[in-house]
Structures are given as C-alpha cells and as structure tokens.
Amino acid sequence: MGAAAPNDVAYTYLPVLDRRFSKQVRDNVHGNIFLDPLCLKFVDTEQFQRLRDLKQLGLTHMVFPGAVHTRFEHSLGVYWLASEAVHTFATHQGNELGIEHSDVSEVKLAGLLHDVGHGPFSHLFEKAFLRRSVFRSHEDMSVKMIDYMVDEHNIDIDPGTLKNVKEMISASCEHASLSGVKEKRFLYDIVANGRTGIDVDKFDYIARDSRACGLGCNFQFERLMHSMRVIGDEICYRANDYLTIHKLFAARADMHRTVYSHAKVKAIDLMVVDALSKADQYLGISASIQDPSQFWKLDDSILKRIETDNSPELKESRDLILRIRRRDLYQFCNEFSVPKDMMDKFKNVTPEDIICSESQKANGNGITLSTEDVAVSIAKIDLTRGKNNPLESIKFFKDYESDDKFPIRDESISNLLPASFQDMIVRVYAKKPELVEAVSEAFENYQRKTLGETAQVHETPKKRRFLTTSRVVST
C-alpha cells in the first residue's frame, strides 16, 4: 500500500497548543520554541533549572571560548525537534500509524527530560570520575530524577505516560530492554535511537556545538526531518539521502576529533578528574549519585566550591584548579593512533605501562618517574557503531509511492566513503613541565616495545624538551 493521499492526512491527531497556557522561548538554533503546559510543570522546577549550571561541553570553553552553552538550551532544543519529528509522522502517516495525542506528549517530554540526570562537566563525570562506581549512565539517573521530580512537585501525570517517557529516554542504553514494547516502536527511536543511531538528540547537539565553537557544519538535519517516514514500525529514509546520513556520522566524528577530544581539552579534563578524586572523600561527591535528592544539587560550581574552600583536606584539589586557572596544564607529550589491525586486541595503556618503559638516560639525569607523574588519555572515536558501519543498520525507501524498505551498501553510492569506522588515539601527558623529556622518551620506548616502531607522526615540540632540560639543570 502506498503513501496516504492528501485528504487522508491525519490532522485530527495533532494536539492544538493553547497559547494562553504555553510559553514561547527564543532559541539561537531553532528560533521560536513553544513549551506546552505539561512540559512547563517540569521546566519550572529547581531540578530542571539546574541544567542552566551544566555546560553542554564541560570544560571545552577553556579552549573554545564560545562553548558556554548549557544542558538547559540543549534540552529545549531536543524537546522542540522531538515535537517536530512526531508531528511530521502524525501529519503524513497519522491514520496509518495510529498516532494519538498521548504519543505526541510522551515523545516531547522524553526530549525535554533526556538529560535531566546529567552530571557536571559533560561526560567526564560519569566516564572518567565515576568509572569504577555502580553509576551506569546519565540516562539511568535521568529516569530516577524524573520519578523524584514527579513526587517532589506532585506533578499530575498518567503512570502509563511516565513509564513510556522513561523507556524512550533509556532506549539507546546498552542495557535497555524494550521487549515489552509491542507497537509504535518507532516512537522510541526519535529521542534516543538505539537501532540506527539517528535521533534528534544528535541533530541538536551537532548543530548547537559546532555553532558555539565557531565551526562550520555541512550536515543539515532539516532534510532528514522533512523526508523521513515510518515503514514496518521503523524510521526509514529516502535512498537519495544516503550521503546526508553519512554526513551526520562524519560530522559527529569530526566534532569528537576537533573539539571533544582536543588535546588541550583532555589535559584539562585529566586535571579536573584528579581534583575531584582528591576532594571526593572530604566532600562526598560520588556518594550523591545514589540519591536524586542530593544529585540535583551537584553542578559545575563544584570547582568554585573547592577553589574557595580553605580546608586543608582540599589543598591538593585547590592547587590543581589554580594550575588550570593559570594555564599551567598537564603537558602534552605525544600521541599515536592505534593501528587498525591491532584495534580489537589492543590493551588500554596505563601510566604503569609508560614508566616501565622509562629510559636509562632519564635515570642518568636523576629522574625516576612514578605513576603520579604521568597521565594517559585514550580517545575512542567512531561513527556510533564501533568498528561497524552504522549505515548498514539503516533502511531506505525509493519514493513515497512504495512501502518497500531496503539497506544500501556504501559501494553502491560512492567509492570515496571510508573503509574503516573506528579510531583510537593514545595520548600521554606529563603532570609536571620538567618531566616532559623523560615522559616523552618513555612513551616512545613503549611504542617500540608494543608496536615495533614509534607510531607517533610528530616529535614532541623541541621548545618543551629544551625547557625541560633547562629546568632540570637549574634545579
């Protein structure tokens, strides 16, 4: 059966937004955003307003000064794009898909609240600081926080709606189970798409982040938003949009390489993780992750709290934050990209691996490295599916007259598309400027032992090595 004729369009499924009870917000990416009454009940809470104090890109603004946007505007943006997406389906396929008012409300609310459980400093908090804890993901905390907000503020919401919203938020998590979803599975792919990786969350943050950082973006999400279609309970895309989808994944990977995993950004991240770790026992930062009533009080201001607290227990943390303020950062020594044929079996590099490769020359200069002298950052960049091509999981259709959906292979489109879909970059830093020479040589020795050669493509800057030598001599 082909697409519905114009007179079959299900406009009756579109909820009418009463302007008397809605709020208009001007967004610098999407223009005018209209918040409906149910969403406003959540927005006008201290838990949601906390997102104003969480920078979307964590500490990236210390390298890209314009990146000061927050989780608050990103959440409004995802809310709006989720609304636009479900309205597109309702307009063109409402009768066919059985979209109801409640479906529209659930998708919009999931978009609004998907990051309400985020910790400080973007993903650094959960992936680096809390890496050894039972905290699985910010999506899990978002689900807990939503329950807390409903109870704390006596928000009148249907239990079934609440359940669906929480499942939509956690849909892309590795441990998520949607086995109980028997119909309208496509609704769970709008905000966080665990099936294909194409969702409005990415649409918003790629556009918003690249704009804030002053970078261009050749991916235009509007094209996909206007042409996507549901076939067999799955969101599909026009065959001639194949390269547009490739640009989505390529733009995301480019942002990771250029911005999110920038060498200076990672140096600052490493220092903040060390500062939080040293302050944790005294401040009980990690203890808050089990209790939403305490977790919502945690935001980016934790650094200022440490910085201005004169407690002796926080001295080491204060000193690290002061070094960041004065731009006395951990010194980048070098990096290499893990060879493709070693990627699957590559063992994560640790400071112990580096100091075990320390050269005799360093020992001869009276330098003996310890694990506290070295920091290692491993940046894993892919196109959302690890070593696999994400486009292989996406279904396409020829035109709106056909209900057939099918995959497309890269070689059917172009021979210029990538043959590899994952990168792993190992970076090593010296925590003290005078140790750059010793750490750099140890890192080079490690590469020779592990890879049989030095895989780094450039030398450690000579001015750093010279500075290192002069400091050691002067002491």
CSV table of C-alpha atoms in Angstrom, one decimal:
chain,number,residue,atom,x,y,z
A,1,MET,CA,0.0,0.0,0.0
A,2,GLY,CA,1.5,3.4,-1.0
A,3,ALA,CA,1.5,6.7,0.9
A,4,ALA,CA,-1.7,8.2,2.1
A,5,ALA,CA,-3.4,10.7,-0.2
A,6,PRO,CA,-3.6,14.3,0.9
A,7,ASN,CA,-7.2,14.1,2.0
A,8,ASP,CA,-6.2,11.1,4.3
A,9,VAL,CA,-3.7,13.2,6.3
A,10,ALA,CA,-4.5,12.8,10.0
A,11,TYR,CA,-4.6,16.4,11.1
A,12,THR,CA,-7.0,15.4,13.8
A,13,TYR,CA,-4.2,13.7,15.6
A,14,LEU,CA,-2.3,16.9,16.1
A,15,PRO,CA,-2.8,18.4,19.6
A,16,VAL,CA,-3.7,22.1,19.4
A,17,LEU,CA,-1.4,24.2,21.6
A,18,ASP,CA,-3.4,26.7,23.6
A,19,ARG,CA,-1.3,29.9,23.6
A,20,ARG,CA,-2.9,31.0,26.9
A,21,PHE,CA,-1.1,28.3,28.7
A,22,SER,CA,2.1,27.9,26.7
A,23,LYS,CA,5.4,29.7,26.9
A,24,GLN,CA,7.4,31.0,23.9
A,25,VAL,CA,11.2,30.8,24.1
A,26,ARG,CA,13.6,32.2,21.5
A,27,ASP,CA,16.4,29.7,20.8
A,28,ASN,CA,19.5,30.7,18.9
A,29,VAL,CA,19.5,27.5,16.9
A,30,HIS,CA,15.8,26.6,16.2
A,31,GLY,CA,14.1,30.0,16.6
A,32,ASN,CA,10.8,30.1,18.5
A,33,ILE,CA,10.2,27.2,20.7
A,34,PHE,CA,6.7,26.7,22.4
A,35,LEU,CA,6.5,24.9,25.7
A,36,ASP,CA,3.2,23.2,26.5
A,37,PRO,CA,1.7,23.1,30.0
A,38,LEU,CA,2.8,19.6,30.9
A,39,CYS,CA,6.4,20.3,30.0
A,40,LEU,CA,6.3,23.6,31.9
A,41,LYS,CA,5.5,21.7,35.1
A,42,PHE,CA,8.9,20.1,34.7
A,43,VAL,CA,10.8,23.1,33.4
A,44,ASP,CA,9.7,25.3,36.3
A,45,THR,CA,11.4,23.1,38.9
A,46,GLU,CA,14.8,23.5,40.6
A,47,GLN,CA,15.9,20.1,39.2
A,48,PHE,CA,15.4,21.2,35.6
A,49,GLN,CA,16.7,24.7,36.1
A,50,ARG,CA,19.9,23.1,37.4
A,51,LEU,CA,20.7,22.3,33.8
A,52,ARG,CA,21.5,26.0,33.4
A,53,ASP,CA,24.5,25.4,35.5
A,54,LEU,CA,25.8,22.4,33.5
A,55,LYS,CA,27.8,23.5,30.4
A,56,GLN,CA,26.9,21.2,27.5
A,57,LEU,CA,30.6,20.7,26.6
A,58,GLY,CA,32.0,20.7,30.1
A,59,LEU,CA,35.4,22.3,30.2
A,60,THR,CA,35.7,22.8,26.4
A,61,HIS,CA,35.1,26.5,26.8
A,62,MET,CA,38.6,26.8,28.2
A,63,VAL,CA,39.9,26.0,24.7
A,64,PHE,CA,36.9,27.1,22.6
A,65,PRO,CA,35.7,30.2,24.5
A,66,GLY,CA,32.3,30.3,22.8
A,67,ALA,CA,31.3,26.8,24.1
A,68,VAL,CA,29.5,28.1,27.1
A,69,HIS,CA,26.0,26.9,26.2
A,70,THR,CA,24.3,24.6,28.7
A,71,ARG,CA,22.3,21.5,29.0
A,72,PHE,CA,19.3,23.7,29.5
A,73,GLU,CA,19.1,25.1,26.0
A,74,HIS,CA,20.1,21.7,24.5
A,75,SER,CA,17.2,20.1,26.3
A,76,LEU,CA,14.8,22.7,25.0
A,77,GLY,CA,16.2,22.1,21.5
A,78,VAL,CA,15.7,18.3,21.7
A,79,TYR,CA,12.2,18.9,23.0
A,80,TRP,CA,11.4,21.0,20.0
A,81,LEU,CA,13.0,18.7,17.4
A,82,ALA,CA,11.2,15.7,19.0
A,83,SER,CA,8.0,17.6,18.7
A,84,GLU,CA,8.6,18.5,15.1
A,85,ALA,CA,9.5,14.8,14.3
A,86,VAL,CA,6.4,13.3,15.8
A,87,HIS,CA,4.3,16.0,14.2
A,88,THR,CA,5.8,15.1,10.8
A,89,PHE,CA,4.8,11.5,11.3
A,90,ALA,CA,1.3,12.4,12.6
A,91,THR,CA,0.7,14.8,9.7
A,92,HIS,CA,1.7,12.4,6.9
A,93,GLN,CA,1.0,9.0,8.4
A,94,GLY,CA,-1.2,9.6,11.4
A,95,ASN,CA,-4.1,7.3,10.3
A,96,GLU,CA,-1.7,4.6,9.2
A,97,LEU,CA,0.4,4.7,12.4
A,98,GLY,CA,-2.4,5.3,14.9
A,99,ILE,CA,-0.6,8.2,16.5
A,100,GLU,CA,-2.5,9.7,19.4
A,101,HIS,CA,-2.3,12.8,21.5
A,102,SER,CA,-0.6,10.9,24.3
A,103,ASP,CA,2.1,9.7,21.9
A,104,VAL,CA,3.0,13.3,20.9
A,105,SER,CA,3.1,14.4,24.5
A,106,GLU,CA,5.3,11.4,25.5
A,107,VAL,CA,7.9,12.0,22.8
A,108,LYS,CA,8.1,15.7,23.6
A,109,LEU,CA,8.5,15.1,27.3
A,110,ALA,CA,11.2,12.5,26.7
A,111,GLY,CA,13.1,15.0,24.5
A,112,LEU,CA,12.8,17.6,27.3
A,113,LEU,CA,13.9,15.4,30.2
A,114,HIS,CA,16.5,13.2,28.5
A,115,ASP,CA,19.5,14.9,30.1
A,116,VAL,CA,18.0,15.9,33.5
A,117,GLY,CA,20.2,13.3,35.2
A,118,HIS,CA,23.4,14.5,33.6
A,119,GLY,CA,26.4,15.1,35.9
A,120,PRO,CA,28.8,18.1,35.8
A,121,PHE,CA,31.4,18.6,33.1
A,122,SER,CA,29.6,16.8,30.3
A,123,HIS,CA,30.5,13.0,30.1
A,124,LEU,CA,33.7,13.4,32.1
A,125,PHE,CA,31.8,12.9,35.4
A,126,GLU,CA,30.3,9.5,34.5
A,127,LYS,CA,33.0,8.1,32.2
A,128,ALA,CA,36.2,9.3,34.0
A,129,PHE,CA,35.4,10.3,37.6
A,130,LEU,CA,32.8,7.6,38.3
A,131,ARG,CA,34.3,4.9,36.1
A,132,ARG,CA,34.6,2.5,39.0
A,133,SER,CA,31.2,3.1,40.5
A,134,VAL,CA,27.8,1.5,40.1
A,135,PHE,CA,26.7,4.6,38.1
A,136,ARG,CA,25.8,3.1,34.7
A,137,SER,CA,24.9,6.2,32.7
A,138,HIS,CA,23.3,9.6,33.0
A,139,GLU,CA,20.2,8.1,31.3
A,140,ASP,CA,19.7,5.9,34.4
A,141,MET,CA,19.9,8.9,36.6
A,142,SER,CA,17.5,10.8,34.3
A,143,VAL,CA,14.9,8.1,34.9
A,144,LYS,CA,15.4,8.3,38.7
A,145,MET,CA,15.4,12.1,38.6
A,146,ILE,CA,12.1,12.2,36.7
A,147,ASP,CA,10.4,10.0,39.4
A,148,TYR,CA,11.8,12.2,42.1
A,149,MET,CA,10.6,15.4,40.3
A,150,VAL,CA,7.1,13.9,39.9
A,151,ASP,CA,6.9,13.0,43.6
A,152,GLU,CA,8.6,16.2,44.9
A,153,HIS,CA,6.4,18.6,43.0
A,154,ASN,CA,3.2,16.5,42.9
A,155,ILE,CA,3.1,16.6,39.1
A,156,ASP,CA,-0.1,15.1,37.8
A,157,ILE,CA,0.9,12.7,35.0
A,158,ASP,CA,-0.6,9.5,33.9
A,159,PRO,CA,1.5,6.5,35.1
A,160,GLY,CA,1.5,4.9,31.6
A,161,THR,CA,2.8,8.1,30.1
A,162,LEU,CA,5.5,8.3,32.7
A,163,LYS,CA,6.6,4.8,32.1
A,164,ASN,CA,6.8,5.4,28.3
A,165,VAL,CA,8.8,8.6,28.7
A,166,LYS,CA,11.4,6.9,30.8
A,167,GLU,CA,11.7,4.0,28.4
A,168,MET,CA,12.1,6.4,25.5
A,169,ILE,CA,15.0,8.1,27.3
A,170,SER,CA,16.9,4.9,28.1
A,171,ALA,CA,16.2,3.3,24.7
A,172,SER,CA,19.7,3.8,23.4
A,173,CYS,CA,21.5,2.4,26.5
A,174,GLU,CA,23.3,-0.9,26.1
A,175,HIS,CA,21.3,-2.4,29.0
A,176,ALA,CA,17.9,-1.1,27.8
A,177,SER,CA,15.2,-3.6,27.2
A,178,LEU,CA,12.2,-2.7,25.1
A,179,SER,CA,10.9,-6.2,24.8
A,180,GLY,CA,7.6,-5.0,26.3
A,181,VAL,CA,7.0,-2.5,23.6
A,182,LYS,CA,4.7,-4.3,21.2
A,183,GLU,CA,3.6,-1.4,19.0
A,184,LYS,CA,4.8,2.0,17.8
A,185,ARG,CA,8.4,1.0,18.4
A,186,PHE,CA,9.4,3.9,16.1
A,187,LEU,CA,8.4,6.4,18.8
A,188,TYR,CA,11.2,5.1,21.0
A,189,ASP,CA,13.7,5.9,18.2
A,190,ILE,CA,13.0,9.6,17.9
A,191,VAL,CA,14.9,11.0,21.0
A,192,ALA,CA,17.5,8.2,21.6
A,193,ASN,CA,17.8,5.7,18.8
A,194,GLY,CA,19.5,2.5,19.8
A,195,ARG,CA,18.7,0.9,16.5
A,196,THR,CA,20.3,3.2,14.0
A,197,GLY,CA,21.9,6.0,16.0
A,198,ILE,CA,19.9,8.7,14.1
A,199,ASP,CA,18.0,10.8,16.6
A,200,VAL,CA,17.0,14.3,17.4
A,201,ASP,CA,19.5,14.4,20.3
A,202,LYS,CA,22.3,14.3,17.8
A,203,PHE,CA,20.6,16.7,15.4
A,204,ASP,CA,20.6,19.3,18.1
A,205,TYR,CA,24.0,18.9,19.7
A,206,ILE,CA,25.9,18.7,16.4
A,207,ALA,CA,24.3,21.9,15.2
A,208,ARG,CA,24.5,23.7,18.6
A,209,ASP,CA,28.0,22.6,19.5
A,210,SER,CA,29.5,23.4,16.1
A,211,ARG,CA,27.9,26.8,16.1
A,212,ALA,CA,29.1,27.6,19.7
A,213,CYS,CA,32.6,26.6,18.8
A,214,GLY,CA,32.7,28.7,15.7
A,215,LEU,CA,33.0,25.8,13.4
A,216,GLY,CA,31.1,25.1,10.2
A,217,CYS,CA,28.8,22.1,9.8
A,218,ASN,CA,28.0,20.6,6.4
A,219,PHE,CA,25.2,18.4,7.9
A,220,GLN,CA,21.7,19.8,7.6
A,221,PHE,CA,19.3,17.8,9.8
A,222,GLU,CA,16.2,19.5,8.3
A,223,ARG,CA,16.4,17.4,5.2
A,224,LEU,CA,16.1,14.2,7.1
A,225,MET,CA,13.4,15.6,9.4
A,226,HIS,CA,11.2,16.5,6.5
A,227,SER,CA,11.7,13.3,4.4
A,228,MET,CA,11.8,10.5,7.0
A,229,ARG,CA,9.0,8.0,7.0
A,230,VAL,CA,7.9,5.0,9.1
A,231,ILE,CA,7.7,1.6,7.3
A,232,GLY,CA,7.2,-1.6,9.3
A,233,ASP,CA,7.4,0.2,12.6
A,234,GLU,CA,10.9,1.5,11.7
A,235,ILE,CA,12.0,5.0,10.8
A,236,CYS,CA,13.4,4.9,7.2
A,237,TYR,CA,15.0,7.5,4.9
A,238,ARG,CA,14.9,8.2,1.2
A,239,ALA,CA,17.6,6.5,-0.8
A,240,ASN,CA,18.8,9.8,-2.1
A,241,ASP,CA,19.5,10.9,1.4
A,242,TYR,CA,22.2,8.3,1.9
A,243,LEU,CA,25.1,10.8,1.8
A,244,THR,CA,23.2,13.2,4.1
A,245,ILE,CA,23.1,10.5,6.7
A,246,HIS,CA,26.8,9.8,6.2
A,247,LYS,CA,27.5,13.5,6.8
A,248,LEU,CA,25.6,13.2,10.1
A,249,PHE,CA,28.0,10.5,11.4
A,250,ALA,CA,31.0,12.1,9.8
A,251,ALA,CA,30.2,15.5,11.4
A,252,ARG,CA,29.8,13.8,14.8
A,253,ALA,CA,33.2,12.1,14.4
A,254,ASP,CA,34.8,15.3,13.3
A,255,MET,CA,33.5,17.1,16.4
A,256,HIS,CA,34.9,14.4,18.6
A,257,ARG,CA,38.3,14.7,16.8
A,258,THR,CA,38.4,18.5,16.6
A,259,VAL,CA,36.6,19.6,19.8
A,260,TYR,CA,35.5,17.0,22.3
A,261,SER,CA,38.9,15.1,22.2
A,262,HIS,CA,41.1,18.1,21.6
A,263,ALA,CA,44.5,17.5,23.3
A,264,LYS,CA,44.2,20.7,25.5
A,265,VAL,CA,40.6,19.9,26.4
A,266,LYS,CA,41.7,16.4,27.5
A,267,ALA,CA,44.6,17.8,29.5
A,268,ILE,CA,42.1,20.0,31.5
A,269,ASP,CA,39.7,17.0,31.8
A,270,LEU,CA,42.5,14.9,33.3
A,271,MET,CA,43.3,17.7,35.9
A,272,VAL,CA,39.7,18.1,36.9
A,273,VAL,CA,39.3,14.3,37.4
A,274,ASP,CA,42.3,14.3,39.6
A,275,ALA,CA,41.0,17.3,41.5
A,276,LEU,CA,37.6,15.7,42.0
A,277,SER,CA,39.1,12.4,43.0
A,278,LYS,CA,41.3,14.0,45.7
A,279,ALA,CA,38.3,16.0,47.0
A,280,ASP,CA,35.8,13.2,46.9
A,281,GLN,CA,36.4,11.7,50.3
A,282,TYR,CA,36.0,15.1,52.0
A,283,LEU,CA,33.1,16.4,50.0
A,284,GLY,CA,31.3,13.0,49.3
A,285,ILE,CA,30.8,13.9,45.7
A,286,SER,CA,30.4,10.3,44.4
A,287,ALA,CA,28.1,9.4,47.3
A,288,SER,CA,25.4,11.7,45.8
A,289,ILE,CA,24.9,9.5,42.7
A,290,GLN,CA,22.6,7.1,44.6
A,291,ASP,CA,20.1,9.8,45.7
A,292,PRO,CA,18.4,12.1,43.3
A,293,SER,CA,17.5,14.5,46.1
A,294,GLN,CA,21.3,15.1,46.6
A,295,PHE,CA,22.4,14.6,43.0
A,296,TRP,CA,20.4,17.5,41.6
A,297,LYS,CA,22.4,19.8,43.9
A,298,LEU,CA,25.6,18.9,42.1
A,299,ASP,CA,26.7,21.0,39.1
A,300,ASP,CA,29.7,22.7,37.5
A,301,SER,CA,30.0,25.1,40.5
A,302,ILE,CA,31.7,22.2,42.4
A,303,LEU,CA,35.1,23.6,41.1
A,304,LYS,CA,34.4,27.0,42.6
A,305,ARG,CA,33.4,25.4,45.8
A,306,ILE,CA,36.7,23.5,46.0
A,307,GLU,CA,38.6,26.6,44.9
A,308,THR,CA,37.2,28.9,47.6
A,309,ASP,CA,37.2,26.3,50.5
A,310,ASN,CA,40.3,26.7,52.7
A,311,SER,CA,40.0,23.3,54.3
A,312,PRO,CA,43.4,21.6,54.4
A,313,GLU,CA,41.8,18.4,53.1
A,314,LEU,CA,41.2,20.2,49.8
A,315,LYS,CA,44.6,21.7,49.3
A,316,GLU,CA,45.7,19.3,46.6
A,317,SER,CA,42.5,19.8,44.7
A,318,ARG,CA,42.7,23.6,45.1
A,319,ASP,CA,46.3,23.6,43.7
A,320,LEU,CA,45.2,21.7,40.6
A,321,ILE,CA,42.3,24.1,40.0
A,322,LEU,CA,44.7,27.0,40.4
A,323,ARG,CA,47.0,25.5,37.9
A,324,ILE,CA,44.1,25.3,35.4
A,325,ARG,CA,43.3,29.0,36.1
A,326,ARG,CA,46.9,30.0,35.4
A,327,ARG,CA,47.2,27.7,32.4
A,328,ASP,CA,49.8,25.6,34.0
A,329,LEU,CA,48.3,22.4,32.4
A,330,TYR,CA,49.5,18.9,32.2
A,331,GLN,CA,51.9,18.9,29.3
A,332,PHE,CA,51.0,17.0,26.2
A,333,CYS,CA,54.0,14.8,25.2
A,334,ASN,CA,52.8,12.9,22.2
A,335,GLU,CA,50.1,10.6,20.7
A,336,PHE,CA,49.6,7.8,18.3
A,337,SER,CA,46.7,6.2,16.6
A,338,VAL,CA,46.3,2.5,17.2
A,339,PRO,CA,46.9,0.5,14.0
A,340,LYS,CA,43.7,-0.8,12.6
A,341,ASP,CA,44.8,-4.5,12.7
A,342,MET,CA,45.6,-4.1,16.4
A,343,MET,CA,42.4,-2.4,17.4
A,344,ASP,CA,40.4,-5.4,18.6
A,345,LYS,CA,43.1,-6.8,20.9
A,346,PHE,CA,44.7,-3.5,22.0
A,347,LYS,CA,45.1,-3.2,25.7
A,348,ASN,CA,44.4,0.1,27.3
A,349,VAL,CA,47.6,2.0,28.1
A,350,THR,CA,48.2,2.9,31.7
A,351,PRO,CA,50.7,5.2,33.5
A,352,GLU,CA,52.4,2.0,34.7
A,353,ASP,CA,53.0,0.9,31.1
A,354,ILE,CA,54.8,4.2,30.4
A,355,ILE,CA,57.0,4.3,33.5
A,356,CYS,CA,58.0,0.7,32.9
A,357,SER,CA,59.5,1.9,29.6
A,358,GLU,CA,61.5,4.7,31.2
A,359,SER,CA,64.8,5.2,29.5
A,360,GLN,CA,68.2,4.9,31.1
A,361,LYS,CA,69.0,8.5,30.1
A,362,ALA,CA,66.3,9.8,32.3
A,363,ASN,CA,67.6,7.7,35.2
A,364,GLY,CA,71.1,9.1,34.5
A,365,ASN,CA,69.7,12.6,34.9
A,366,GLY,CA,68.4,11.8,38.3
A,367,ILE,CA,64.8,11.4,37.1
A,368,THR,CA,62.7,8.5,38.3
A,369,LEU,CA,59.2,8.5,37.0
A,370,SER,CA,56.2,7.4,39.1
A,371,THR,CA,52.6,6.8,38.2
A,372,GLU,CA,51.7,10.1,39.7
A,373,ASP,CA,53.9,11.9,37.1
A,374,VAL,CA,52.1,10.5,34.0
A,375,ALA,CA,48.5,10.9,32.7
A,376,VAL,CA,47.1,8.9,29.8
A,377,SER,CA,44.1,9.7,27.7
A,378,ILE,CA,42.6,7.2,25.3
A,379,ALA,CA,40.1,8.8,22.8
A,380,LYS,CA,37.8,6.3,21.1
A,381,ILE,CA,36.1,7.9,18.1
A,382,ASP,CA,33.7,6.0,15.8
A,383,LEU,CA,30.6,6.6,13.8
A,384,THR,CA,28.3,5.4,16.6
A,385,ARG,CA,28.7,1.6,15.9
A,386,GLY,CA,32.3,0.9,16.9
A,387,LYS,CA,34.2,-0.8,14.1
A,388,ASN,CA,31.0,-1.4,12.1
A,389,ASN,CA,29.4,0.9,9.5
A,390,PRO,CA,26.3,2.5,11.1
A,391,LEU,CA,24.7,2.9,7.7
A,392,GLU,CA,24.3,-0.9,7.4
A,393,SER,CA,21.6,-0.8,10.1
A,394,ILE,CA,19.5,1.9,8.3
A,395,LYS,CA,16.7,1.1,6.0
A,396,PHE,CA,15.8,3.2,3.0
A,397,PHE,CA,12.9,3.6,0.6
A,398,LYS,CA,12.8,4.6,-3.0
A,399,ASP,CA,9.9,7.1,-3.0
A,400,TYR,CA,6.6,7.8,-1.2
A,401,GLU,CA,4.6,5.5,-3.6
A,402,SER,CA,6.4,2.4,-2.3
A,403,ASP,CA,6.3,0.6,1.0
A,404,ASP,CA,9.5,-1.4,0.3
A,405,LYS,CA,12.4,-0.7,2.6
A,406,PHE,CA,16.0,-1.9,2.0
A,407,PRO,CA,19.6,-1.4,3.0
A,408,ILE,CA,22.2,0.2,0.8
A,409,ARG,CA,25.8,-0.7,0.6
A,410,ASP,CA,28.5,2.0,0.5
A,411,GLU,CA,30.0,0.9,-2.8
A,412,SER,CA,26.6,1.3,-4.4
A,413,ILE,CA,26.8,5.1,-3.7
A,414,SER,CA,30.5,6.0,-3.8
A,415,ASN,CA,34.0,4.6,-3.7
A,416,LEU,CA,35.1,7.6,-1.6
A,417,LEU,CA,33.3,6.6,1.6
A,418,PRO,CA,35.5,5.3,4.5
A,419,ALA,CA,36.6,1.7,4.7
A,420,SER,CA,37.2,1.9,8.5
A,421,PHE,CA,34.8,3.3,11.0
A,422,GLN,CA,36.7,3.5,14.3
A,423,ASP,CA,39.8,5.3,15.6
A,424,MET,CA,41.6,5.0,18.9
A,425,ILE,CA,44.1,7.7,19.9
A,426,VAL,CA,46.5,7.2,22.8
A,427,ARG,CA,47.8,10.4,24.3
A,428,VAL,CA,50.4,10.8,27.1
A,429,TYR,CA,50.9,13.8,29.3
A,430,ALA,CA,53.5,14.8,31.9
A,431,LYS,CA,51.9,16.3,35.0
A,432,LYS,CA,55.0,18.5,35.6
A,433,PRO,CA,56.7,20.6,32.9
A,434,GLU,CA,60.1,19.4,33.9
A,435,LEU,CA,59.2,15.8,33.2
A,436,VAL,CA,58.2,16.3,29.6
A,437,GLU,CA,61.5,14.9,28.2
A,438,ALA,CA,61.5,11.8,30.4
A,439,VAL,CA,57.9,11.0,29.8
A,440,SER,CA,58.2,11.6,26.1
A,441,GLU,CA,61.1,9.2,25.8
A,442,ALA,CA,59.4,6.6,28.0
A,443,PHE,CA,56.3,6.9,25.7
A,444,GLU,CA,58.5,6.4,22.6
A,445,ASN,CA,60.1,3.3,24.2
A,446,TYR,CA,56.6,1.9,25.0
A,447,GLN,CA,55.6,2.3,21.3
A,448,ARG,CA,58.7,0.4,20.2
A,449,LYS,CA,58.1,-2.4,22.6
A,450,THR,CA,54.4,-2.7,21.8
A,451,LEU,CA,54.1,-1.7,18.1
A,452,GLY,CA,57.7,-2.4,17.0
A,453,GLU,CA,58.1,1.2,16.0
A,454,THR,CA,57.2,4.8,17.1
A,455,ALA,CA,53.8,5.3,15.6
A,456,GLN,CA,53.6,9.0,16.6
A,457,VAL,CA,53.6,11.2,13.5
A,458,HIS,CA,55.4,14.2,15.0
A,459,GLU,CA,58.1,14.9,17.5
A,460,THR,CA,57.4,16.3,20.9
A,461,PRO,CA,57.9,20.1,20.4
A,462,LYS,CA,61.6,20.9,20.9
A,463,LYS,CA,60.9,24.0,23.0
A,464,ARG,CA,59.3,21.8,25.6
A,465,ARG,CA,62.3,19.5,25.6
A,466,PHE,CA,64.6,22.5,25.9
A,467,LEU,CA,62.5,23.9,28.7
A,468,THR,CA,62.7,20.5,30.4
A,469,THR,CA,66.4,20.3,30.2
A,470,SER,CA,67.0,23.9,31.4
A,471,ARG,CA,64.7,23.4,34.4
A,472,VAL,CA,66.4,20.1,35.4
A,473,VAL,CA,69.9,21.8,35.2
A,474,SER,CA,68.8,24.8,37.1
A,475,THR,CA,67.5,22.7,40.0
